[in-house]
CSV table of C-alpha atoms and ligand atoms in Angstrom, one decimal:
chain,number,residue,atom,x,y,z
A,1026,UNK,CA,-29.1,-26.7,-15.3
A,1027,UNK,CA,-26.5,-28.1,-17.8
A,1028,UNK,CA,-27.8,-31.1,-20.0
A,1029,UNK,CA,-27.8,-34.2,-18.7
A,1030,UNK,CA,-25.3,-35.4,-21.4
A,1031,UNK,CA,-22.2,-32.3,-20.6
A,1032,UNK,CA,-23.2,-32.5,-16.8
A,1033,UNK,CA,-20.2,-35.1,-16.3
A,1034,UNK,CA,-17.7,-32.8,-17.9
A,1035,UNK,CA,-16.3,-30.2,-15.7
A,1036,UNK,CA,-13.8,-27.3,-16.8
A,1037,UNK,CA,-11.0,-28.6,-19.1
A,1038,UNK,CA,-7.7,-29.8,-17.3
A,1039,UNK,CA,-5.9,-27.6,-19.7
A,1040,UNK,CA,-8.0,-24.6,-18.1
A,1041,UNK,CA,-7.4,-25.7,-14.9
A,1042,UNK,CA,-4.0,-26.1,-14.8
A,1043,UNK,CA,-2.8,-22.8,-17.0
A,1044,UNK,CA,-5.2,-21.1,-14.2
A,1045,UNK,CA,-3.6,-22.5,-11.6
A,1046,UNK,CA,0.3,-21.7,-13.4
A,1047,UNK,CA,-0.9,-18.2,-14.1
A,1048,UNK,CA,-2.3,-18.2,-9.8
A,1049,UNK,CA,1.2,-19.6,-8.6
A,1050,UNK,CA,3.5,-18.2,-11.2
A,1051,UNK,CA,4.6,-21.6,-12.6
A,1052,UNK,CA,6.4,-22.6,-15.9
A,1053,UNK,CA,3.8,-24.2,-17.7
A,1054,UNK,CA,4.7,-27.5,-19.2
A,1055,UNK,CA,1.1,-28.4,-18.9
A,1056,UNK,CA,-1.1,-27.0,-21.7
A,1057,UNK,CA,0.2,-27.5,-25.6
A,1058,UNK,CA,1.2,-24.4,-26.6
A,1059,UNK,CA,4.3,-22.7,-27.7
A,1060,UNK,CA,6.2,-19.7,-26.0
A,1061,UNK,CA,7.4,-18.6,-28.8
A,1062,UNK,CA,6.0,-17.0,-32.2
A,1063,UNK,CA,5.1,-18.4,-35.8
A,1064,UNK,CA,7.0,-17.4,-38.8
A,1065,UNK,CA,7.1,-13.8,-39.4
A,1066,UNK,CA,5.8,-14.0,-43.0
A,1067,UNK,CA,2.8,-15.4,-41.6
A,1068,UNK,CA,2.4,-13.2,-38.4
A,1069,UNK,CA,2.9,-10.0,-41.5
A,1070,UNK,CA,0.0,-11.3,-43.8
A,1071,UNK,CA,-2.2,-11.5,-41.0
A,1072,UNK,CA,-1.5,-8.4,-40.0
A,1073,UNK,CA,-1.5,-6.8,-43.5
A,1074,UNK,CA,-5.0,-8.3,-44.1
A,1075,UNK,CA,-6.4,-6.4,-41.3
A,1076,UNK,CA,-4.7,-3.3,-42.3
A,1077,UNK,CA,-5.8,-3.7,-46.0
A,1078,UNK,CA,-9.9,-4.4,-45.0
A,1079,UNK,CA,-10.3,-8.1,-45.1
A,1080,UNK,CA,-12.2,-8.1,-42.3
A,1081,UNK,CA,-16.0,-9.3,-43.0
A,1082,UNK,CA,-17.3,-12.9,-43.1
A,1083,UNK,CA,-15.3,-15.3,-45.4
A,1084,UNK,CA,-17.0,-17.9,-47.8
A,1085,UNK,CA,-18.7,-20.6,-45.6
A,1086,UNK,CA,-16.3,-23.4,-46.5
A,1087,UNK,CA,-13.3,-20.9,-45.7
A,1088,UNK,CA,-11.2,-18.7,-48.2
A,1089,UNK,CA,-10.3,-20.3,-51.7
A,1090,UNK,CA,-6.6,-19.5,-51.2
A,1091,UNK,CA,-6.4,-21.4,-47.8
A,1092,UNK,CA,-8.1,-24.1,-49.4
A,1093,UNK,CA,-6.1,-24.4,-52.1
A,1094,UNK,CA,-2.7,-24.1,-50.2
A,1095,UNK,CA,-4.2,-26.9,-47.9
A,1096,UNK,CA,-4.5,-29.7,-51.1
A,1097,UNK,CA,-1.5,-28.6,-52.4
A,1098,UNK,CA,0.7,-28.7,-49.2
A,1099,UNK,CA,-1.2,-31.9,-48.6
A,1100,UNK,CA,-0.3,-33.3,-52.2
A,1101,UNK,CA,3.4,-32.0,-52.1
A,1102,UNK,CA,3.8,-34.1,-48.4
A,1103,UNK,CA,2.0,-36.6,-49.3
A,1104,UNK,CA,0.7,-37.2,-52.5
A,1105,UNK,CA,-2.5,-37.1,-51.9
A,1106,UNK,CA,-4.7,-35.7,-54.0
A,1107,UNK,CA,-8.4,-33.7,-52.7
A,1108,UNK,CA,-10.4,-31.0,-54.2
A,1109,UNK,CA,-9.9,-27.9,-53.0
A,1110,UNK,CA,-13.8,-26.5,-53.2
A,1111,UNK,CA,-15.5,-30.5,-52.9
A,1112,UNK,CA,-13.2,-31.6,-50.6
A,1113,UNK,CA,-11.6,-29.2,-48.1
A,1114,UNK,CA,-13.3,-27.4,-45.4
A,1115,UNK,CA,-11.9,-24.3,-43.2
A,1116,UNK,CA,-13.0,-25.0,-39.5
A,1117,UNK,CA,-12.0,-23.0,-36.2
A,1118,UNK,CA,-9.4,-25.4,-35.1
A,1119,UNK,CA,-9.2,-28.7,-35.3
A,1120,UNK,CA,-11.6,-28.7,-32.5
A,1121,UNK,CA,-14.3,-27.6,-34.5
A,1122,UNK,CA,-13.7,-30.2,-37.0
A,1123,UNK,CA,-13.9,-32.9,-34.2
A,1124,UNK,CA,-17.7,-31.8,-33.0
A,1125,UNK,CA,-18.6,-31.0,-36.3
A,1126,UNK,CA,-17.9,-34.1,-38.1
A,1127,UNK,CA,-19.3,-36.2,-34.9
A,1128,UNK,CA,-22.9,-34.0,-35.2
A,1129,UNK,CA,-22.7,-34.4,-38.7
A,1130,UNK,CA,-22.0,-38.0,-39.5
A,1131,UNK,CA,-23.9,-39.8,-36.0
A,1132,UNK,CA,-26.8,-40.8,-35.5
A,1133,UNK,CA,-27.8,-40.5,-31.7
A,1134,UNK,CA,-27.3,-43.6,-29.9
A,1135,UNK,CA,-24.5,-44.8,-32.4
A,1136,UNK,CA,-21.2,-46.0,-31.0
A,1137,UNK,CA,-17.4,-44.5,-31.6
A,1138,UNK,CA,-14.1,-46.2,-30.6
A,1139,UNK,CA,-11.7,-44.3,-29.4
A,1140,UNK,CA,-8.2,-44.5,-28.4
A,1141,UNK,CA,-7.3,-44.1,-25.0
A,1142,UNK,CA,-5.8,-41.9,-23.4
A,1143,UNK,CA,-7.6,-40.0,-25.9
A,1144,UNK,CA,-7.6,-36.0,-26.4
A,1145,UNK,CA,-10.8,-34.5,-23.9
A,1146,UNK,CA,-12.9,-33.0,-27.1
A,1147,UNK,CA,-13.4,-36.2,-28.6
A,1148,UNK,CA,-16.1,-37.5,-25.3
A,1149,UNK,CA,-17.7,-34.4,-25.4
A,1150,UNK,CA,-17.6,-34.4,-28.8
A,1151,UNK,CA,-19.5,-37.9,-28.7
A,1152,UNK,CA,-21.3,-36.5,-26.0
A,1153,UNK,CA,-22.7,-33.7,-27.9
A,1154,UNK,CA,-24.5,-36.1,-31.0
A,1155,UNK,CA,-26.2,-38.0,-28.0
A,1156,UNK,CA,-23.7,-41.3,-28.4
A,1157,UNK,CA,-21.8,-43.3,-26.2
A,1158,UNK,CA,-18.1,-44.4,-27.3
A,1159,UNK,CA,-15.5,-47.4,-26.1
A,1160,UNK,CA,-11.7,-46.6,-25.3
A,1161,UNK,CA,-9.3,-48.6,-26.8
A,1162,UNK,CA,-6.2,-48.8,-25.0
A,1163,UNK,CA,-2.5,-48.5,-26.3
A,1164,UNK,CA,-0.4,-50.8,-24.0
A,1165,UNK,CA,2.8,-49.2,-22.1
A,1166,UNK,CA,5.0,-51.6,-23.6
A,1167,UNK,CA,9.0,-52.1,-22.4
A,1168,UNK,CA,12.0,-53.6,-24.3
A,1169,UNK,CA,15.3,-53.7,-23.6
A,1170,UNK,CA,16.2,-50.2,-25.0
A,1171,UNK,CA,13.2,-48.3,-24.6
A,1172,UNK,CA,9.4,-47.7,-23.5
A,1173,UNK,CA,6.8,-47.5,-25.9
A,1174,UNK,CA,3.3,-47.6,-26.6
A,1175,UNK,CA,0.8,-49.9,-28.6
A,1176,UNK,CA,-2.6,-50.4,-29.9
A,1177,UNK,CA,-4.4,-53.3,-28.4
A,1178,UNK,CA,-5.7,-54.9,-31.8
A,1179,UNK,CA,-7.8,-57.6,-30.1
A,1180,UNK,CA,-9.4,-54.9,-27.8
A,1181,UNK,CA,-10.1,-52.8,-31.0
A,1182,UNK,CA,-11.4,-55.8,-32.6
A,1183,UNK,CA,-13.7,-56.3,-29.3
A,1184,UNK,CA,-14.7,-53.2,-29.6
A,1185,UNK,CA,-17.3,-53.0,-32.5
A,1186,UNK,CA,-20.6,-53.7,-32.0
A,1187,UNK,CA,-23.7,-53.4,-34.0
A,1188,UNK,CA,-24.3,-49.5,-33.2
A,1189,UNK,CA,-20.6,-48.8,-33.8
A,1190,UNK,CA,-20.3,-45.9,-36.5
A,1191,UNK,CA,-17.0,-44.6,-36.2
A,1192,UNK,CA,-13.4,-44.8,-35.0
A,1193,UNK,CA,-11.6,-42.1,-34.0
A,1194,UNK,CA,-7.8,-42.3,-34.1
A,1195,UNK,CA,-4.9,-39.5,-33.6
A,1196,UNK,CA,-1.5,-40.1,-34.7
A,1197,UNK,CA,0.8,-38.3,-33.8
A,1198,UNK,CA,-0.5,-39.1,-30.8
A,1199,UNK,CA,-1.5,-36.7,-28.2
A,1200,UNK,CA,-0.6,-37.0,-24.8
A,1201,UNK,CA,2.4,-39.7,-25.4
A,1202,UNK,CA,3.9,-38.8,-29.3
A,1203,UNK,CA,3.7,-42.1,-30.3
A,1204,UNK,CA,3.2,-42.4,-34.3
A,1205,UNK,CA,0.4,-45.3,-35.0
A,1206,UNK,CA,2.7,-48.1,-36.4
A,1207,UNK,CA,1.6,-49.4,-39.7
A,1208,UNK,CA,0.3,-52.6,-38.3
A,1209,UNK,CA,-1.5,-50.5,-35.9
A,1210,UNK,CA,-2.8,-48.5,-38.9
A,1211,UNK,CA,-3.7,-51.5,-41.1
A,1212,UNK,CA,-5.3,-53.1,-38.0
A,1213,UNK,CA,-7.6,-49.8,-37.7
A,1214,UNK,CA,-8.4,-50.0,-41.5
A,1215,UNK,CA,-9.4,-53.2,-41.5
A,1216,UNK,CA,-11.7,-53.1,-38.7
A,1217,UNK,CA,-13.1,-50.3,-40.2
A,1218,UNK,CA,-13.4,-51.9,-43.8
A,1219,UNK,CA,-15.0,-55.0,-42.2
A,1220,UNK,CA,-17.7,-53.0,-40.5
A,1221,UNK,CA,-18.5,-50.5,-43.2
A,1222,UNK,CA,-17.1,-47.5,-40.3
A,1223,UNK,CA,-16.3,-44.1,-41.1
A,1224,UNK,CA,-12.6,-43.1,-39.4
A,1225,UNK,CA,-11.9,-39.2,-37.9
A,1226,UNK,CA,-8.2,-39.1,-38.0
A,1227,UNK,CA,-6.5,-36.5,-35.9
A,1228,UNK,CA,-3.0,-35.3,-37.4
A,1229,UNK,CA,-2.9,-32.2,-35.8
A,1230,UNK,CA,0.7,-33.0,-35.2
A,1231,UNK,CA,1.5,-34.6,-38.8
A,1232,UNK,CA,4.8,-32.2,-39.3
A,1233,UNK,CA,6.4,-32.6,-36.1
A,1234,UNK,CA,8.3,-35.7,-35.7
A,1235,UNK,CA,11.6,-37.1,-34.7
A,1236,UNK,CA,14.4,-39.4,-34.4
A,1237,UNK,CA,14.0,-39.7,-38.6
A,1238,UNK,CA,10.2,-40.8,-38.1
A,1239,UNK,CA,7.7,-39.7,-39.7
A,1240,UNK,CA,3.5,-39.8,-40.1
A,1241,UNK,CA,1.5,-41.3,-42.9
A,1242,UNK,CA,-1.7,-40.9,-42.7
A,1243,UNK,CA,-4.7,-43.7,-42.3
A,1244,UNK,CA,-6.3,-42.8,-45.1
A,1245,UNK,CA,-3.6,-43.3,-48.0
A,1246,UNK,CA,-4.3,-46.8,-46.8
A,1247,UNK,CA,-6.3,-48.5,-49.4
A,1248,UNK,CA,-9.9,-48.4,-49.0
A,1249,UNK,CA,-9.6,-46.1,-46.6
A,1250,UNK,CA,-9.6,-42.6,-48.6
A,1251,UNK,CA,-13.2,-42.9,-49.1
A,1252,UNK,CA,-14.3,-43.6,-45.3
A,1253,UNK,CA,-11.6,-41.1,-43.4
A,1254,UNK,CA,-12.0,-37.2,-42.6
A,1255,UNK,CA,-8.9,-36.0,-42.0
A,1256,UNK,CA,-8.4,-33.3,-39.4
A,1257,UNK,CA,-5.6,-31.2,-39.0
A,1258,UNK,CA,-4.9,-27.4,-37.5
A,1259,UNK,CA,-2.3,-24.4,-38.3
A,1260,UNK,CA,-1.6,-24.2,-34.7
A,1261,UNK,CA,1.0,-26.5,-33.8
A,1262,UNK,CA,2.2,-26.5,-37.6
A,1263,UNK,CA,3.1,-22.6,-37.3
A,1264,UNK,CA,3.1,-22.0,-33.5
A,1265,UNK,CA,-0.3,-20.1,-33.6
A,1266,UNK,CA,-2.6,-22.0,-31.4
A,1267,UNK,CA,-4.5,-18.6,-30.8
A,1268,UNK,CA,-5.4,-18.3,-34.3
A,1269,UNK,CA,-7.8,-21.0,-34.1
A,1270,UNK,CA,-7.3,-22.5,-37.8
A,1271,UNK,CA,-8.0,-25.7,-38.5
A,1272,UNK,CA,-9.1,-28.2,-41.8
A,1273,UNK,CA,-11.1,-31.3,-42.7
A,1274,UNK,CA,-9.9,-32.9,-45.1
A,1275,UNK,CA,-12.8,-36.1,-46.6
A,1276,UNK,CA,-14.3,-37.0,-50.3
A,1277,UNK,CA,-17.2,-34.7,-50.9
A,1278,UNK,CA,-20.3,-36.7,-49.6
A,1279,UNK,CA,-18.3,-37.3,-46.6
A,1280,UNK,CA,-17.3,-33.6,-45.9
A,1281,UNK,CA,-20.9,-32.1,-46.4
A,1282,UNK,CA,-21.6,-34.1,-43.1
A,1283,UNK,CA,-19.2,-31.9,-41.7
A,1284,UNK,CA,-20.1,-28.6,-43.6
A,1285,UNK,CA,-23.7,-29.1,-42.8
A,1286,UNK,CA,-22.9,-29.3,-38.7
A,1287,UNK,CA,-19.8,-26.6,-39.1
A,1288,UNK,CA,-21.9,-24.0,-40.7
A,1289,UNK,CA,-24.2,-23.6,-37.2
A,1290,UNK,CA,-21.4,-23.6,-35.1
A,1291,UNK,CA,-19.2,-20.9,-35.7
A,1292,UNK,CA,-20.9,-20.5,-39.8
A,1293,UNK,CA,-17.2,-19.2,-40.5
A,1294,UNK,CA,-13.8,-18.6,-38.7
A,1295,UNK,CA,-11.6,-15.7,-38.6
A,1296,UNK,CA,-11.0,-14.1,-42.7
A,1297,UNK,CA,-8.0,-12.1,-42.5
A,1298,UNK,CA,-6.0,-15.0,-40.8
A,1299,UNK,CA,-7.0,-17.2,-43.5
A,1300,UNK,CA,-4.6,-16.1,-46.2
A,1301,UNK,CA,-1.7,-15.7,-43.6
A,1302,UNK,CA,-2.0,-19.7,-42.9
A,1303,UNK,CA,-2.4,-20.0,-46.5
A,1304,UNK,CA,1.1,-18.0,-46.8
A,1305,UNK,CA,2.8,-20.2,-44.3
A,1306,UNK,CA,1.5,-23.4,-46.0
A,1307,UNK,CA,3.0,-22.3,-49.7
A,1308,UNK,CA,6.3,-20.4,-48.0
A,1309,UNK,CA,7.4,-21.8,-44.9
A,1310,UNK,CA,8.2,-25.4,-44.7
A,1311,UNK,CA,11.5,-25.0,-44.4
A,1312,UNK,CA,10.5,-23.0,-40.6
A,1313,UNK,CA,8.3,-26.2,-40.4
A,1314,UNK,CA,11.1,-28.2,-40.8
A,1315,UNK,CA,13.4,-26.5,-38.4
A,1316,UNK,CA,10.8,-26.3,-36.0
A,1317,UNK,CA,10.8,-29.9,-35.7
A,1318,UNK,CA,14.0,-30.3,-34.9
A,1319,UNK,CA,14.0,-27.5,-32.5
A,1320,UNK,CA,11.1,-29.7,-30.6
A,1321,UNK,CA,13.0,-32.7,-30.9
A,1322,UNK,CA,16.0,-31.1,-28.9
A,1323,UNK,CA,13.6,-29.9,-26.5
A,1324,UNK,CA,11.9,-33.0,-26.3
A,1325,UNK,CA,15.8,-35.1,-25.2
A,1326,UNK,CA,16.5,-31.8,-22.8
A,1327,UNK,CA,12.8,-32.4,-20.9
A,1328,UNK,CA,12.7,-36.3,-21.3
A,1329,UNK,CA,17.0,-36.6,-20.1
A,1330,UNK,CA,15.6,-34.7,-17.1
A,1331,UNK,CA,13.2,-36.1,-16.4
A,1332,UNK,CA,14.9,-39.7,-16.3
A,1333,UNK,CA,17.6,-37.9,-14.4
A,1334,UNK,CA,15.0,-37.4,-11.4
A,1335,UNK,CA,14.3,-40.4,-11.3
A,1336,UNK,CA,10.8,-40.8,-13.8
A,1337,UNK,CA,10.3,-43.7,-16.2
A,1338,UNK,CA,10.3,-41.6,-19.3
A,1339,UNK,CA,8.6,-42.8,-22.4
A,1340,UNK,CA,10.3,-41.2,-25.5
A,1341,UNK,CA,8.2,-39.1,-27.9
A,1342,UNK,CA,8.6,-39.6,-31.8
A,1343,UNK,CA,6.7,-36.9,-32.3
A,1344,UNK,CA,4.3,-33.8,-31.3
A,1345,UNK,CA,4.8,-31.7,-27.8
A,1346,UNK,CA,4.3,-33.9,-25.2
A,1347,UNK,CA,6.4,-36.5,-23.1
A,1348,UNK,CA,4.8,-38.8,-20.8
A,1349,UNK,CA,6.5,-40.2,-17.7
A,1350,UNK,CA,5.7,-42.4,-14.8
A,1351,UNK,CA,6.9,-40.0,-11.4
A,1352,UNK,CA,5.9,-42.8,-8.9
A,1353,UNK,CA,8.8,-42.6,-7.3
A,1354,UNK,CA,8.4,-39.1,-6.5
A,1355,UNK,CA,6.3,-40.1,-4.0
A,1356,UNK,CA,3.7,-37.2,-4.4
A,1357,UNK,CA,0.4,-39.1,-5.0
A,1358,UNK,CA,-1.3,-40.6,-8.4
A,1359,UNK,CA,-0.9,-38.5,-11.0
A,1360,UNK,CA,-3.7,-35.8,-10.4
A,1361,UNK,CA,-2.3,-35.2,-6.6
A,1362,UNK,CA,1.1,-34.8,-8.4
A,1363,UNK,CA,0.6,-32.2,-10.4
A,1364,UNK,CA,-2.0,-30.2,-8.5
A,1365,UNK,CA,1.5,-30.4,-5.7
A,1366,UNK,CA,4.0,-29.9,-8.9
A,1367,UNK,CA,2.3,-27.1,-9.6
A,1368,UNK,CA,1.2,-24.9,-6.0
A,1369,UNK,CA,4.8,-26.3,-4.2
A,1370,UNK,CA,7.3,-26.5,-7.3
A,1371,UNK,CA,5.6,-23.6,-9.1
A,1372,UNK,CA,6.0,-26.2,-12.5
A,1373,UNK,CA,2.5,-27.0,-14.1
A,1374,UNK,CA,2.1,-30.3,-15.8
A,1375,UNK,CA,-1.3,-32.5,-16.8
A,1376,UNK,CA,-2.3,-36.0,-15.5
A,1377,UNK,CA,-2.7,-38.4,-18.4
A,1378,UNK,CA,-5.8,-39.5,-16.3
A,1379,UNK,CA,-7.3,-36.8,-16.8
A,1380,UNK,CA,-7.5,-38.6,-20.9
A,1381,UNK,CA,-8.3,-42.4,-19.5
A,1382,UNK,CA,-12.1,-44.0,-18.2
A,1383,UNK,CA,-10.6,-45.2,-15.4
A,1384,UNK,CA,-7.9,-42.7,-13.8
A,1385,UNK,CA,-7.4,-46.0,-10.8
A,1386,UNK,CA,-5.9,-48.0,-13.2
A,1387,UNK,CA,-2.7,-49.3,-12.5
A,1388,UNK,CA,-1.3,-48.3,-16.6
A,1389,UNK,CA,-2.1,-44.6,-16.0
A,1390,UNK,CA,-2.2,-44.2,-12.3
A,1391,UNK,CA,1.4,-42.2,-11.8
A,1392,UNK,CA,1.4,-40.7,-15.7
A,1393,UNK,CA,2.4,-37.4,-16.5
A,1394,UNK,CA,2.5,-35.3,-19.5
A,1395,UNK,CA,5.0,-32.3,-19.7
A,1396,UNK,CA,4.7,-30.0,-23.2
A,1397,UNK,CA,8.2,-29.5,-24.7
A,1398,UNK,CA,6.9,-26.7,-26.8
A,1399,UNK,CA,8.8,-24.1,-24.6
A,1400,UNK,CA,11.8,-21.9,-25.3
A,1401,UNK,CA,14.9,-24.3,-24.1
A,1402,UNK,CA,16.1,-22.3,-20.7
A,1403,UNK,CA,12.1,-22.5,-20.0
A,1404,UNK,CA,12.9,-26.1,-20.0
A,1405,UNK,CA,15.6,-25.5,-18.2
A,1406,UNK,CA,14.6,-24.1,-15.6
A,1407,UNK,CA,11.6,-26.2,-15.0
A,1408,UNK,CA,14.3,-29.1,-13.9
A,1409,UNK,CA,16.1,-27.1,-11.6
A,1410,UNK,CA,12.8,-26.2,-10.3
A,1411,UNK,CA,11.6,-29.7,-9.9
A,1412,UNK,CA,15.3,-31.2,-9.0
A,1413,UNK,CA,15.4,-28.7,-6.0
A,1414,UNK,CA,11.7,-29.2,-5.0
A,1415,UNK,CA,12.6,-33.4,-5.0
A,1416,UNK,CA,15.9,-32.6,-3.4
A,1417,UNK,CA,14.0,-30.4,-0.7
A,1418,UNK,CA,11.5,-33.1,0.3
A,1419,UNK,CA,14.2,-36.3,0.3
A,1420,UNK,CA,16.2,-34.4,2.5
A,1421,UNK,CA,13.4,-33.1,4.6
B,1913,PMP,N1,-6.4,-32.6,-31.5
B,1913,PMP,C1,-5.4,-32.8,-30.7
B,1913,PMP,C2,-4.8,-34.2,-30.6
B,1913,PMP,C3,-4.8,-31.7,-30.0
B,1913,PMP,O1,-3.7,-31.9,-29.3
B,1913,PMP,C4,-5.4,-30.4,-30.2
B,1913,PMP,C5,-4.8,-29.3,-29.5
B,1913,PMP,N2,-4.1,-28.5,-30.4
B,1913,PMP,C6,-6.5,-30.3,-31.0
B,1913,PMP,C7,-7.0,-31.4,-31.6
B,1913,PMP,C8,-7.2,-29.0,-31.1
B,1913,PMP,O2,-6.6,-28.2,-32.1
B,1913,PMP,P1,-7.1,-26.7,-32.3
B,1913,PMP,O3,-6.4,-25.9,-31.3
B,1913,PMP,O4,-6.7,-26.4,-33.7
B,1913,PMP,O5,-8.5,-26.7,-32.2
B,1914,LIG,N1,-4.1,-29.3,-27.4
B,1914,LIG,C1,-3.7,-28.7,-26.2
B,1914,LIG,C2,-3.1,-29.7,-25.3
B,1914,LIG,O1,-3.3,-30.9,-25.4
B,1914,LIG,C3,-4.7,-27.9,-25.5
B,1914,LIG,C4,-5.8,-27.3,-26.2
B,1914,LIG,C5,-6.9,-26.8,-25.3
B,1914,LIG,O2,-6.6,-26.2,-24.2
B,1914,LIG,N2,-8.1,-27.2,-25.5
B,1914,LIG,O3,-2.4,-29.3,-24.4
């Protein structure tokens, strides 16, 4: 039997629903992940590093030269400055870097904050170190021009309690793309300031932004560098979410934490891809670049047809996801949606309840997230799939 503390998690949605695309031959706009390859300099060292023998375990905090093209992509971005051997750390994806640096830096029974809807590894992630956690909502917020989405300070403020340890934040935020405002940022910091609480900040999606936006990270904040890991992945930056290649980023007594956990879970990740992220990171930002702006198309083609069927889009400024309110499709909440979306339209999406506490409440109820990280006649035809399906059942 399954431990008491994973027994409430069942298979991923992301499984689910790229199961159920694969069973009914849908487009899937539901799980993150591209349809279309990573640089070819990068997808040649790999495959030149097989070919030349670089096949046996790596050094247990991941291959110098990634490491070093990690600070010093980080420092030309940014200009922030870590230590490449102290204060970088190769980990199997991001996702590794999430349970690593909870099992390393909780105590059981401590506390987290995160931010809801919040990406699925970070419960079980919370789950695992034998804590419990608090969701913090970001508010679906309407002007006149737009929809947007943001942090409720007072709730965050509410939040801490005496067993609170950490906060975990992600921005650019997965499932809607919104990038943290600074006041939402500065809000974070100073809670975390006040209550002496380390920060895990998620920027798995710190390239790829839009509409002349663009991501600075929590812990450039002041008094923040010493208190924040900093996560991030090579799989959305250079379309190889297969590769499984991901980073911490945290001042060196903060990142053995992470080291210490890391090392028993995987004790390395793949060596001959190492040197081909490494490649990408020192050669390819201008493919970074472009892919941005590739996304950002796709994001207006997905979210201008959406709206034209009639959803409530909320516009993305950044990442591969755009979240929209289909009520007035009239096929159920947003988990009976996209399990009929899927089987009926033969398009896969995700319910952002399946990232919320409560997937009843009103804020969430209808919310679905469709990935934009598709070729553009993929998009394409998703809407003429899901404008004939809709067209099918008003007329029906
Ligand atoms: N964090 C967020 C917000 C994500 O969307 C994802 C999915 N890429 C991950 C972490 C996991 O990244 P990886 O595939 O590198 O483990
Ligand atoms: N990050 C991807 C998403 O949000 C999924 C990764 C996964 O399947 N765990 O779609």
């Amino acid at each position: 039997m399954t431990v008491s503390r994973l027994r409430p998690f069942g298979e991923t949605i992301f499984a689910t629903m790229s199961r159920l695309a694969t069973e009914h031959e849908a487009i899937n706009l539901g799980q993150g992940f591209p349809d279309w390859d990573g640089p070819e300099e990068v997808l040649a060292e790999a495959q030149h590093q097989i070919a030349g023998g670089n096949n046996q375990y790596g050094p247990g905090r991941g291959m110098k030269v990634l490491r070093e093209a990690i600070v010093a992509d980080r420092a030309r971005r940014t200009g922030q400055v870590y230590d490449a051997d102290a204060e970088c750390l190769v980990t199997v994806g991001a996702t590794e870097a999430i349970a690593a640096t909870a099992l390393g830096h909780l105590e059981p029974g401590s506390h987290v904050i995160v931010i809801e809807p919040y990406y699925d590894s970070y419960k079980a992630a919370i789950a695992l170190a034998h804590c419990t956690y608090t969701a913090v909502p970001l508010i679906p917020t309407a002007s006149d021009t737009e929809r947007f989405w943001s942090l409720d300070r007072s709730a965050l403020a509410d939040a801490v309690t005496a067993e609170t340890a950490m906060i975990i934040i992600n921005s650019p935020h997965n499932p809607t793309g919104t990038i943290l405002k600074n006041e939402d940022l500065q809000a974070i910091a100073d809670v975390a300031i006040a209550n002496n609480l380390l920060v895990l900040a998620d920027e798995v999606y710190e390239r790829l932004y839009f509409n002349g936006l663009s991501h600075s990270s929590i812990s450039a904040l002041p008094g923040m560098r010493e208190r924040t890991i900093v996560v991030s992945s090579a799989a959305k930056t250079f379309n190889v979410t297969g590769w499984k290649i991901g980073w911490a980023l945290a001042p060196a007594e903060l990142l053995d934490g992470v080291v210490k956990a890391k090392q028993f879970l995987s004790y390395v990740g793949a060596t001959p891809l190492q040197p081909a992220v490494a490649r990408g990171l020192k050669e390819c930002a201008p493919w970074v670049d472009e892919l941005a702006r590739q996304l950002e198309g796709n994001m207006r083609l997905l979210a201008d047809g959406l709206e034209g069927l009639g959803a409530d889009v909320f516009t993305p400024q950044a990442g591969y996801f755009v979240v929209a309110d289909v009520s007035s499709w009239g096929l159920g909440d947003a988990l009976e949606t996209c399990t009929r979306l899927v089987k009926e339209c033969r398009v896969a999406a995700i319910p952002v309840t399946a990232f919320v506490d409560d997937p009843e409440s009103e804020k969430y109820r209808y919310l679905v997230r469709f990935a934009f990280c598709k070729r553009t006649e993929v998009i394409e035809e998703a809407i003429a799939r899901l404008r004939d399906y809709l067209a099918g059942r008003s007329s029906s």
